[in-house]
PDB file of C-alpha atoms in Angstrom:
ATOM      1  CA  MET A 813     -17.017  -4.906  15.955  1.00 65.00           C
ATOM      2  CA  SER A 814     -19.118  -1.772  15.444  1.00 89.00           C
ATOM      3  CA  ILE A 815     -17.938  -0.647  12.031  1.00 96.00           C
ATOM      4  CA  ASP A 816     -20.352   1.471  10.004  1.00 95.00           C
ATOM      5  CA  LYS A 817     -20.350  -0.176   6.567  1.00 94.00           C
ATOM      6  CA  GLU A 818     -21.771   3.046   5.105  1.00 93.00           C
ATOM      7  CA  ASN A 819     -18.753   5.068   6.226  1.00 95.00           C
ATOM      8  CA  LEU A 820     -15.773   2.953   5.235  1.00 97.00           C
ATOM      9  CA  PRO A 821     -12.586   4.595   4.001  1.00 98.00           C
ATOM     10  CA  LEU A 822     -12.507   4.167   0.245  1.00 98.00           C
ATOM     11  CA  HIS A 823      -8.709   3.814   0.146  1.00 98.00           C
ATOM     12  CA  VAL A 824      -6.528   2.454   2.960  1.00 98.00           C
ATOM     13  CA  ALA A 825      -2.716   2.448   2.823  1.00 98.00           C
ATOM     14  CA  ILE A 826      -0.441   0.576   5.233  1.00 98.00           C
ATOM     15  CA  THR A 827       3.249   0.939   6.023  1.00 98.00           C
ATOM     16  CA  MET A 828       4.029  -2.538   7.318  1.00 98.00           C
ATOM     17  CA  ASP A 829       6.901  -1.767   9.679  1.00 97.00           C
ATOM     18  CA  GLY A 830       8.541  -3.951  12.292  1.00 97.00           C
ATOM     19  CA  ASN A 831       9.404  -7.276  10.629  1.00 97.00           C
ATOM     20  CA  GLY A 832      13.101  -7.049  11.455  1.00 95.00           C
ATOM     21  CA  ARG A 833      12.582  -6.007  15.056  1.00 97.00           C
ATOM     22  CA  TRP A 834       9.992  -8.761  15.528  1.00 97.00           C
ATOM     23  CA  ALA A 835      12.601 -11.310  14.492  1.00 97.00           C
ATOM     24  CA  GLN A 836      15.366  -9.764  16.604  1.00 97.00           C
ATOM     25  CA  ASN A 837      13.104  -9.809  19.673  1.00 97.00           C
ATOM     26  CA  LYS A 838      12.799 -13.568  19.189  1.00 97.00           C
ATOM     27  CA  ASN A 839      16.526 -14.072  18.478  1.00 97.00           C
ATOM     28  CA  LEU A 840      15.689 -15.016  14.898  1.00 97.00           C
ATOM     29  CA  PRO A 841      17.253 -13.763  11.648  1.00 95.00           C
ATOM     30  CA  ARG A 842      15.573 -10.699  10.132  1.00 94.00           C
ATOM     31  CA  THR A 843      14.425 -12.851   7.232  1.00 94.00           C
ATOM     32  CA  ALA A 844      12.176 -14.799   9.619  1.00 96.00           C
ATOM     33  CA  GLY A 845      10.335 -11.563  10.379  1.00 96.00           C
ATOM     34  CA  HIS A 846       9.729 -10.884   6.690  1.00 96.00           C
ATOM     35  CA  ASP A 847       8.450 -14.415   6.248  1.00 95.00           C
ATOM     36  CA  GLN A 848       6.048 -14.052   9.177  1.00 96.00           C
ATOM     37  CA  GLY A 849       5.019 -10.611   7.958  1.00 96.00           C
ATOM     38  CA  LEU A 850       3.859 -12.128   4.682  1.00 95.00           C
ATOM     39  CA  HIS A 851       1.325 -14.246   6.584  1.00 96.00           C
ATOM     40  CA  THR A 852      -0.004 -11.021   8.129  1.00 97.00           C
ATOM     41  CA  VAL A 853      -0.255  -9.460   4.651  1.00 97.00           C
ATOM     42  CA  LYS A 854      -2.516 -12.243   3.408  1.00 97.00           C
ATOM     43  CA  ARG A 855      -4.688 -12.113   6.516  1.00 98.00           C
ATOM     44  CA  ILE A 856      -5.157  -8.323   6.441  1.00 98.00           C
ATOM     45  CA  VAL A 857      -5.790  -8.294   2.689  1.00 98.00           C
ATOM     46  CA  LYS A 858      -8.547 -10.869   3.220  1.00 98.00           C
ATOM     47  CA  ALA A 859     -10.009  -8.889   6.129  1.00 98.00           C
ATOM     48  CA  ALA A 860     -10.018  -5.649   4.127  1.00 98.00           C
ATOM     49  CA  SER A 861     -11.607  -7.337   1.122  1.00 98.00           C
ATOM     50  CA  ASP A 862     -14.301  -9.012   3.220  1.00 97.00           C
ATOM     51  CA  LEU A 863     -15.050  -5.733   4.994  1.00 97.00           C
ATOM     52  CA  GLY A 864     -15.675  -3.974   1.689  1.00 97.00           C
ATOM     53  CA  ILE A 865     -12.595  -1.749   1.367  1.00 98.00           C
ATOM     54  CA  LYS A 866     -12.324  -0.798  -2.312  1.00 98.00           C
ATOM     55  CA  TYR A 867      -8.619   0.120  -2.489  1.00 98.00           C
ATOM     56  CA  LEU A 868      -5.730  -1.090  -0.348  1.00 98.00           C
ATOM     57  CA  THR A 869      -2.095  -0.036  -0.860  1.00 98.00           C
ATOM     58  CA  LEU A 870       0.740  -1.871   0.888  1.00 98.00           C
ATOM     59  CA  TYR A 871       4.309  -0.567   1.235  1.00 98.00           C
ATOM     60  CA  ILE A 872       6.235  -3.726   0.306  1.00 97.00           C
ATOM     61  CA  PHE A 873       9.716  -2.543  -0.723  1.00 96.00           C
ATOM     62  CA  SER A 874      10.943   1.041  -0.940  1.00 97.00           C
ATOM     63  CA  THR A 875      13.513   2.602  -3.259  1.00 97.00           C
ATOM     64  CA  GLU A 876      15.664   3.029  -0.145  1.00 96.00           C
ATOM     65  CA  ASN A 877      15.470  -0.641   0.842  1.00 96.00           C
ATOM     66  CA  TRP A 878      18.171  -1.503  -1.708  1.00 96.00           C
ATOM     67  CA  LYS A 879      20.618  -0.103   0.872  1.00 95.00           C
ATOM     68  CA  ARG A 880      19.981  -3.061   3.159  1.00 94.00           C
ATOM     69  CA  ALA A 881      22.275  -6.090   3.359  1.00 93.00           C
ATOM     70  CA  GLU A 882      22.477  -8.002   0.069  1.00 94.00           C
ATOM     71  CA  GLN A 883      21.260 -11.202   1.727  1.00 93.00           C
ATOM     72  CA  GLU A 884      18.150  -9.510   3.118  1.00 94.00           C
ATOM     73  CA  VAL A 885      17.342  -7.826  -0.208  1.00 95.00           C
ATOM     74  CA  GLY A 886      17.735 -11.138  -2.016  1.00 95.00           C
ATOM     75  CA  PHE A 887      15.455 -12.860   0.483  1.00 94.00           C
ATOM     76  CA  LEU A 888      12.802 -10.146   0.068  1.00 95.00           C
ATOM     77  CA  MET A 889      12.890 -10.402  -3.727  1.00 96.00           C
ATOM     78  CA  ASN A 890      12.528 -14.180  -3.508  1.00 95.00           C
ATOM     79  CA  LEU A 891       9.673 -13.804  -1.027  1.00 94.00           C
ATOM     80  CA  ILE A 892       7.873 -11.440  -3.421  1.00 96.00           C
ATOM     81  CA  HIS A 893       8.413 -13.937  -6.254  1.00 95.00           C
ATOM     82  CA  ILE A 894       7.060 -16.879  -4.251  1.00 94.00           C
ATOM     83  CA  HIS A 895       4.035 -14.904  -3.061  1.00 93.00           C
ATOM     84  CA  LEU A 896       3.055 -13.661  -6.515  1.00 93.00           C
ATOM     85  CA  VAL A 897       3.351 -17.148  -7.985  1.00 91.00           C
ATOM     86  CA  GLN A 898       1.813 -19.216  -5.199  1.00 92.00           C
ATOM     87  CA  GLU A 899      -0.988 -16.899  -4.068  1.00 92.00           C
ATOM     88  CA  LEU A 900      -2.666 -16.145  -7.396  1.00 91.00           C
ATOM     89  CA  ASP A 901      -5.470 -18.559  -6.487  1.00 93.00           C
ATOM     90  CA  PHE A 902      -6.049 -16.538  -3.313  1.00 95.00           C
ATOM     91  CA  TYR A 903      -6.518 -13.362  -5.360  1.00 96.00           C
ATOM     92  CA  ARG A 904      -8.688 -15.160  -7.906  1.00 94.00           C
ATOM     93  CA  ASP A 905     -10.911 -16.670  -5.212  1.00 95.00           C
ATOM     94  CA  ASN A 906     -11.452 -13.258  -3.623  1.00 96.00           C
ATOM     95  CA  GLY A 907     -11.809 -11.314  -6.882  1.00 97.00           C
ATOM     96  CA  ILE A 908      -8.916  -9.015  -5.943  1.00 98.00           C
ATOM     97  CA  LYS A 909      -7.377  -6.920  -8.712  1.00 97.00           C
ATOM     98  CA  LEU A 910      -3.609  -6.483  -8.387  1.00 97.00           C
ATOM     99  CA  ASN A 911      -1.744  -3.346  -9.382  1.00 97.00           C
ATOM    100  CA  HIS A 912       1.900  -2.320  -9.035  1.00 98.00           C
ATOM    101  CA  ILE A 913       3.183   1.097  -8.042  1.00 98.00           C
ATOM    102  CA  GLY A 914       6.849   2.042  -8.110  1.00 98.00           C
ATOM    103  CA  ASP A 915       9.780   1.909 -10.500  1.00 98.00           C
ATOM    104  CA  MET A 916       9.226  -1.289 -12.485  1.00 96.00           C
ATOM    105  CA  GLU A 917      12.178  -0.701 -14.806  1.00 95.00           C
ATOM    106  CA  HIS A 918      14.857  -1.296 -12.178  1.00 94.00           C
ATOM    107  CA  LEU A 919      13.363  -4.427 -10.628  1.00 96.00           C
ATOM    108  CA  PRO A 920      14.947  -7.850 -11.316  1.00 95.00           C
ATOM    109  CA  PRO A 921      13.587  -9.382 -14.570  1.00 96.00           C
ATOM    110  CA  LEU A 922      11.908 -12.284 -12.760  1.00 96.00           C
ATOM    111  CA  ILE A 923      10.036  -9.954 -10.411  1.00 97.00           C
ATOM    112  CA  LYS A 924       8.921  -7.761 -13.323  1.00 97.00           C
ATOM    113  CA  LYS A 925       7.598 -10.877 -15.063  1.00 96.00           C
ATOM    114  CA  ASP A 926       5.782 -12.041 -11.915  1.00 96.00           C
ATOM    115  CA  ILE A 927       4.174  -8.643 -11.372  1.00 96.00           C
ATOM    116  CA  GLN A 928       3.015  -8.285 -14.977  1.00 96.00           C
ATOM    117  CA  GLU A 929       1.563 -11.781 -15.035  1.00 96.00           C
ATOM    118  CA  ALA A 930      -0.305 -11.157 -11.766  1.00 96.00           C
ATOM    119  CA  ILE A 931      -1.682  -7.856 -13.109  1.00 97.00           C
ATOM    120  CA  ASN A 932      -2.796  -9.482 -16.359  1.00 96.00           C
ATOM    121  CA  ASP A 933      -4.356 -12.429 -14.553  1.00 96.00           C
ATOM    122  CA  THR A 934      -6.472 -10.248 -12.242  1.00 96.00           C
ATOM    123  CA  LYS A 935      -7.171  -7.197 -14.446  1.00 95.00           C
ATOM    124  CA  ASP A 936     -10.860  -8.007 -14.964  1.00 96.00           C
ATOM    125  CA  PHE A 937     -11.675  -8.719 -11.323  1.00 96.00           C
ATOM    126  CA  LYS A 938     -14.317  -6.466  -9.758  1.00 94.00           C
ATOM    127  CA  GLY A 939     -13.412  -6.782  -6.087  1.00 96.00           C
ATOM    128  CA  MET A 940     -10.888  -4.798  -4.092  1.00 98.00           C
ATOM    129  CA  THR A 941      -7.915  -3.233  -5.893  1.00 98.00           C
ATOM    130  CA  LEU A 942      -4.636  -4.069  -4.161  1.00 98.00           C
ATOM    131  CA  ASN A 943      -1.754  -1.725  -4.991  1.00 98.00           C
ATOM    132  CA  LEU A 944       1.610  -3.350  -4.256  1.00 98.00           C
ATOM    133  CA  ALA A 945       4.302  -0.717  -3.687  1.00 98.00           C
ATOM    134  CA  ILE A 946       7.475  -2.508  -4.796  1.00 98.00           C
ATOM    135  CA  ASN A 947      10.609  -0.443  -5.472  1.00 98.00           C
ATOM    136  CA  TYR A 948       8.454   2.550  -4.574  1.00 98.00           C
ATOM    137  CA  GLY A 949       9.369   6.004  -3.320  1.00 98.00           C
ATOM    138  CA  GLY A 950       7.092   9.030  -3.187  1.00 98.00           C
ATOM    139  CA  ARG A 951       9.681  11.416  -4.607  1.00 98.00           C
ATOM    140  CA  ASP A 952      10.705   8.892  -7.250  1.00 98.00           C
ATOM    141  CA  GLU A 953       7.051   8.589  -8.324  1.00 98.00           C
ATOM    142  CA  LEU A 954       6.787  12.372  -8.690  1.00 98.00           C
ATOM    143  CA  ILE A 955      10.016  12.561 -10.706  1.00 98.00           C
ATOM    144  CA  ARG A 956       8.870   9.832 -13.076  1.00 98.00           C
ATOM    145  CA  GLY A 957       5.478  11.515 -13.457  1.00 97.00           C
ATOM    146  CA  ILE A 958       7.060  14.896 -14.231  1.00 97.00           C
ATOM    147  CA  LYS A 959       9.286  13.276 -16.842  1.00 97.00           C
ATOM    148  CA  LYS A 960       6.216  11.764 -18.536  1.00 96.00           C
ATOM    149  CA  ILE A 961       4.583  15.171 -18.716  1.00 96.00           C
ATOM    150  CA  ILE A 962       7.726  16.818 -20.101  1.00 96.00           C
ATOM    151  CA  GLU A 963       8.339  14.066 -22.668  1.00 96.00           C
ATOM    152  CA  ALA A 964       4.747  14.428 -23.875  1.00 95.00           C
ATOM    153  CA  LYS A 965       5.379  18.168 -24.431  1.00 96.00           C
ATOM    154  CA  THR A 966       2.183  18.934 -22.551  1.00 93.00           C
ATOM    155  CA  ASP A 967       0.676  22.413 -22.808  1.00 94.00           C
ATOM    156  CA  SER A 968       1.103  23.945 -19.344  1.00 93.00           C
ATOM    157  CA  SER A 969      -2.497  25.183 -19.422  1.00 94.00           C
ATOM    158  CA  LEU A 970      -3.630  21.541 -19.217  1.00 94.00           C
ATOM    159  CA  ILE A 971      -1.682  20.740 -16.062  1.00 95.00           C
ATOM    160  CA  ASP A 972      -3.777  20.572 -12.916  1.00 96.00           C
ATOM    161  CA  GLU A 973      -4.095  18.146 -10.006  1.00 96.00           C
ATOM    162  CA  LYS A 974      -6.168  15.630 -11.971  1.00 95.00           C
ATOM    163  CA  PHE A 975      -3.734  15.699 -14.880  1.00 96.00           C
ATOM    164  CA  ILE A 976      -0.748  15.114 -12.599  1.00 97.00           C
ATOM    165  CA  SER A 977      -2.545  12.246 -10.843  1.00 97.00           C
ATOM    166  CA  LYS A 978      -3.200  10.584 -14.205  1.00 97.00           C
ATOM    167  CA  ASN A 979       0.555  10.576 -14.869  1.00 97.00           C
ATOM    168  CA  LEU A 980       1.466   8.988 -11.538  1.00 98.00           C
ATOM    169  CA  ASP A 981       1.516   5.322 -10.541  1.00 98.00           C
ATOM    170  CA  MET A 982      -2.111   4.696  -9.598  1.00 97.00           C
ATOM    171  CA  PRO A 983      -4.265   6.910 -11.825  1.00 96.00           C
ATOM    172  CA  ASP A 984      -7.357   4.787 -11.179  1.00 95.00           C
ATOM    173  CA  SER A 985      -7.152   4.898  -7.369  1.00 97.00           C
ATOM    174  CA  PRO A 986      -8.578   7.796  -5.328  1.00 97.00           C
ATOM    175  CA  ASP A 987      -6.579   9.696  -2.720  1.00 98.00           C
ATOM    176  CA  VAL A 988      -5.827   7.776   0.475  1.00 98.00           C
ATOM    177  CA  ASP A 989      -8.433   8.203   3.224  1.00 98.00           C
ATOM    178  CA  LEU A 990      -6.626   6.273   5.955  1.00 98.00           C
ATOM    179  CA  LEU A 991      -2.895   5.703   6.403  1.00 98.00           C
ATOM    180  CA  ILE A 992      -1.872   3.092   8.988  1.00 98.00           C
ATOM    181  CA  ARG A 993       1.696   2.485  10.131  1.00 98.00           C
ATOM    182  CA  THR A 994       2.750  -0.306  12.464  1.00 98.00           C
ATOM    183  CA  GLY A 995       6.033  -0.669  14.328  1.00 98.00           C
ATOM    184  CA  GLY A 996       5.995   2.419  16.530  1.00 97.00           C
ATOM    185  CA  GLU A 997       7.598   4.913  14.150  1.00 97.00           C
ATOM    186  CA  LYS A 998       5.674   8.084  13.326  1.00 97.00           C
ATOM    187  CA  ARG A 999       6.838   9.266   9.928  1.00 97.00           C
ATOM    188  CA  LEU A1000       5.824   8.945   6.284  1.00 97.00           C
ATOM    189  CA  SER A1001       9.083   7.408   5.031  1.00 97.00           C
ATOM    190  CA  ASN A1002       8.594   8.698   1.479  1.00 98.00           C
ATOM    191  CA  PHE A1003       5.268   6.860   1.064  1.00 98.00           C
ATOM    192  CA  LEU A1004       2.496   8.207  -1.199  1.00 98.00           C
ATOM    193  CA  LEU A1005       3.504  11.855  -0.803  1.00 98.00           C
ATOM    194  CA  TRP A1006       1.079  13.057  -3.501  1.00 98.00           C
ATOM    195  CA  HIS A1007      -1.799  10.808  -2.475  1.00 98.00           C
ATOM    196  CA  ILE A1008      -2.226  11.616   1.245  1.00 97.00           C
ATOM    197  CA  PRO A1009      -3.024  15.355   1.466  1.00 96.00           C
ATOM    198  CA  TYR A1010      -5.995  14.758   3.781  1.00 96.00           C
ATOM    199  CA  ALA A1011      -5.466  11.164   4.859  1.00 98.00           C
ATOM    200  CA  GLU A1012      -6.261  10.339   8.452  1.00 98.00           C
ATOM    201  CA  GLN A1013      -3.158   8.796  10.026  1.00 98.00           C
ATOM    202  CA  ILE A1014      -2.963   6.094  12.678  1.00 98.00           C
ATOM    203  CA  TYR A1015       0.331   4.887  14.174  1.00 98.00           C
ATOM    204  CA  ARG A1016       0.539   1.655  16.133  1.00 98.00           C
ATOM    205  CA  ASP A1017       3.347   0.288  18.303  1.00 98.00           C
ATOM    206  CA  THR A1018       2.458  -3.253  17.224  1.00 98.00           C
ATOM    207  CA  LEU A1019       5.122  -4.835  15.034  1.00 98.00           C
ATOM    208  CA  TRP A1020       3.688  -5.857  11.674  1.00 98.00           C
ATOM    209  CA  PRO A1021       3.850  -9.667  12.151  1.00 98.00           C
ATOM    210  CA  ASP A1022       1.763  -9.249  15.342  1.00 98.00           C
ATOM    211  CA  TYR A1023      -0.806  -6.867  13.803  1.00 98.00           C
ATOM    212  CA  THR A1024      -4.210  -8.512  14.221  1.00 98.00           C
ATOM    213  CA  ASN A1025      -7.484  -8.323  12.344  1.00 98.00           C
ATOM    214  CA  GLU A1026      -9.004  -6.876  15.506  1.00 97.00           C
ATOM    215  CA  GLU A1027      -6.465  -4.026  15.470  1.00 98.00           C
ATOM    216  CA  PHE A1028      -7.215  -3.388  11.809  1.00 98.00           C
ATOM    217  CA  PHE A1029     -10.943  -3.200  12.521  1.00 98.00           C
ATOM    218  CA  ALA A1030     -10.255  -0.907  15.490  1.00 98.00           C
ATOM    219  CA  ASP A1031      -8.274   1.384  13.177  1.00 98.00           C
ATOM    220  CA  ILE A1032     -11.236   1.532  10.817  1.00 98.00           C
ATOM    221  CA  GLU A1033     -13.491   2.417  13.747  1.00 97.00           C
ATOM    222  CA  GLU A1034     -11.050   5.133  14.841  1.00 97.00           C
ATOM    223  CA  TYR A1035     -11.112   6.543  11.303  1.00 98.00           C
ATOM    224  CA  GLN A1036     -14.895   6.716  11.474  1.00 97.00           C
ATOM    225  CA  LYS A1037     -14.682   8.854  14.614  1.00 95.00           C
ATOM    226  CA  ARG A1038     -12.472  11.457  12.938  1.00 93.00           C
ATOM    227  CA  ASN A1039     -13.906  14.819  11.887  1.00 89.00           C
ATOM    228  CA  ARG A1040     -12.784  15.214   8.283  1.00 88.00           C
ATOM    229  CA  ARG A1041     -13.091  18.825   7.084  1.00 84.00           C
ATOM    230  CA  PHE A1042     -10.668  18.812   4.116  1.00 86.00           C
ATOM    231  CA  GLY A1043      -9.618  22.365   4.942  1.00 81.00           C
ATOM    232  CA  ALA A1044     -13.183  23.629   5.219  1.00 77.00           C
ATOM    233  CA  GLU A1045     -14.653  25.309   8.303  1.00 66.00           C
ATOM    234  CA  LYS A1046     -17.600  22.939   8.583  1.00 65.00           C
ATOM    235  CA  PRO A1047     -17.271  19.171   9.038  1.00 61.00           C
ATOM    236  CA  ALA A1048     -17.642  17.001   5.959  1.00 60.00           C
ATOM    237  CA  ASN A1049     -20.577  14.634   5.797  1.00 57.00           C
ATOM    238  CA  LYS A1050     -20.168  10.897   6.439  1.00 52.00           C
ATOM    239  CA  LYS A1051     -19.093  10.284   2.848  1.00 51.00           C
ATOM    240  CA  GLY A1052     -16.264  12.776   3.170  1.00 46.00           C
ATOM    241  CA  LYS A1053     -17.731  15.183   0.611  1.00 41.00           C
TER     242      LYS A1053
END
């Protein structure tokens, strides 16, 4: 591994695609893929934290995922519940601060309770911030943010990019530097539309349950080879400024 620790992406986001296909390829129910994918989540979160990534955002459950079969949705909600309850020691041991992005209001009451308790339990931790996108959609986030601004009767002269960001779901996280998507698809799927204006994007054919730490580190190395200009003529320096 030849990662430059002085040139890490500050914020990495991952669309964890391919759980269902992984299971189907093994003649297993789709739920088995989600279960296996959760093991990959824990492993990659640990790898990112140990590497020194400051912010990691994971696409757990989208606003569109409610359209899936009722059994699969129920399994996913239960999996989220079990993870948030059983893995708090993992987050405590690694000093990871948990945050939720997405529409909390329309989540099942138990999941809302689990999320709030996990946030409260880890709010003072100084390690990596992990944003869990649960019932999240990029357009939905923008609509909810606009409603906040309107309801506050904000003077239009005060509205700029920073002000809008402060009214969205992760006001304390910087823009995404690196967006990774597994599973072979090459699209955004309504993920972090406001937060990725200059994110470097890497798409892998690997299905999420098979995504390895070595692939994650290779994606970080690939990011470090990119020439980030942020719309300017000259390349940015190593810190992306």
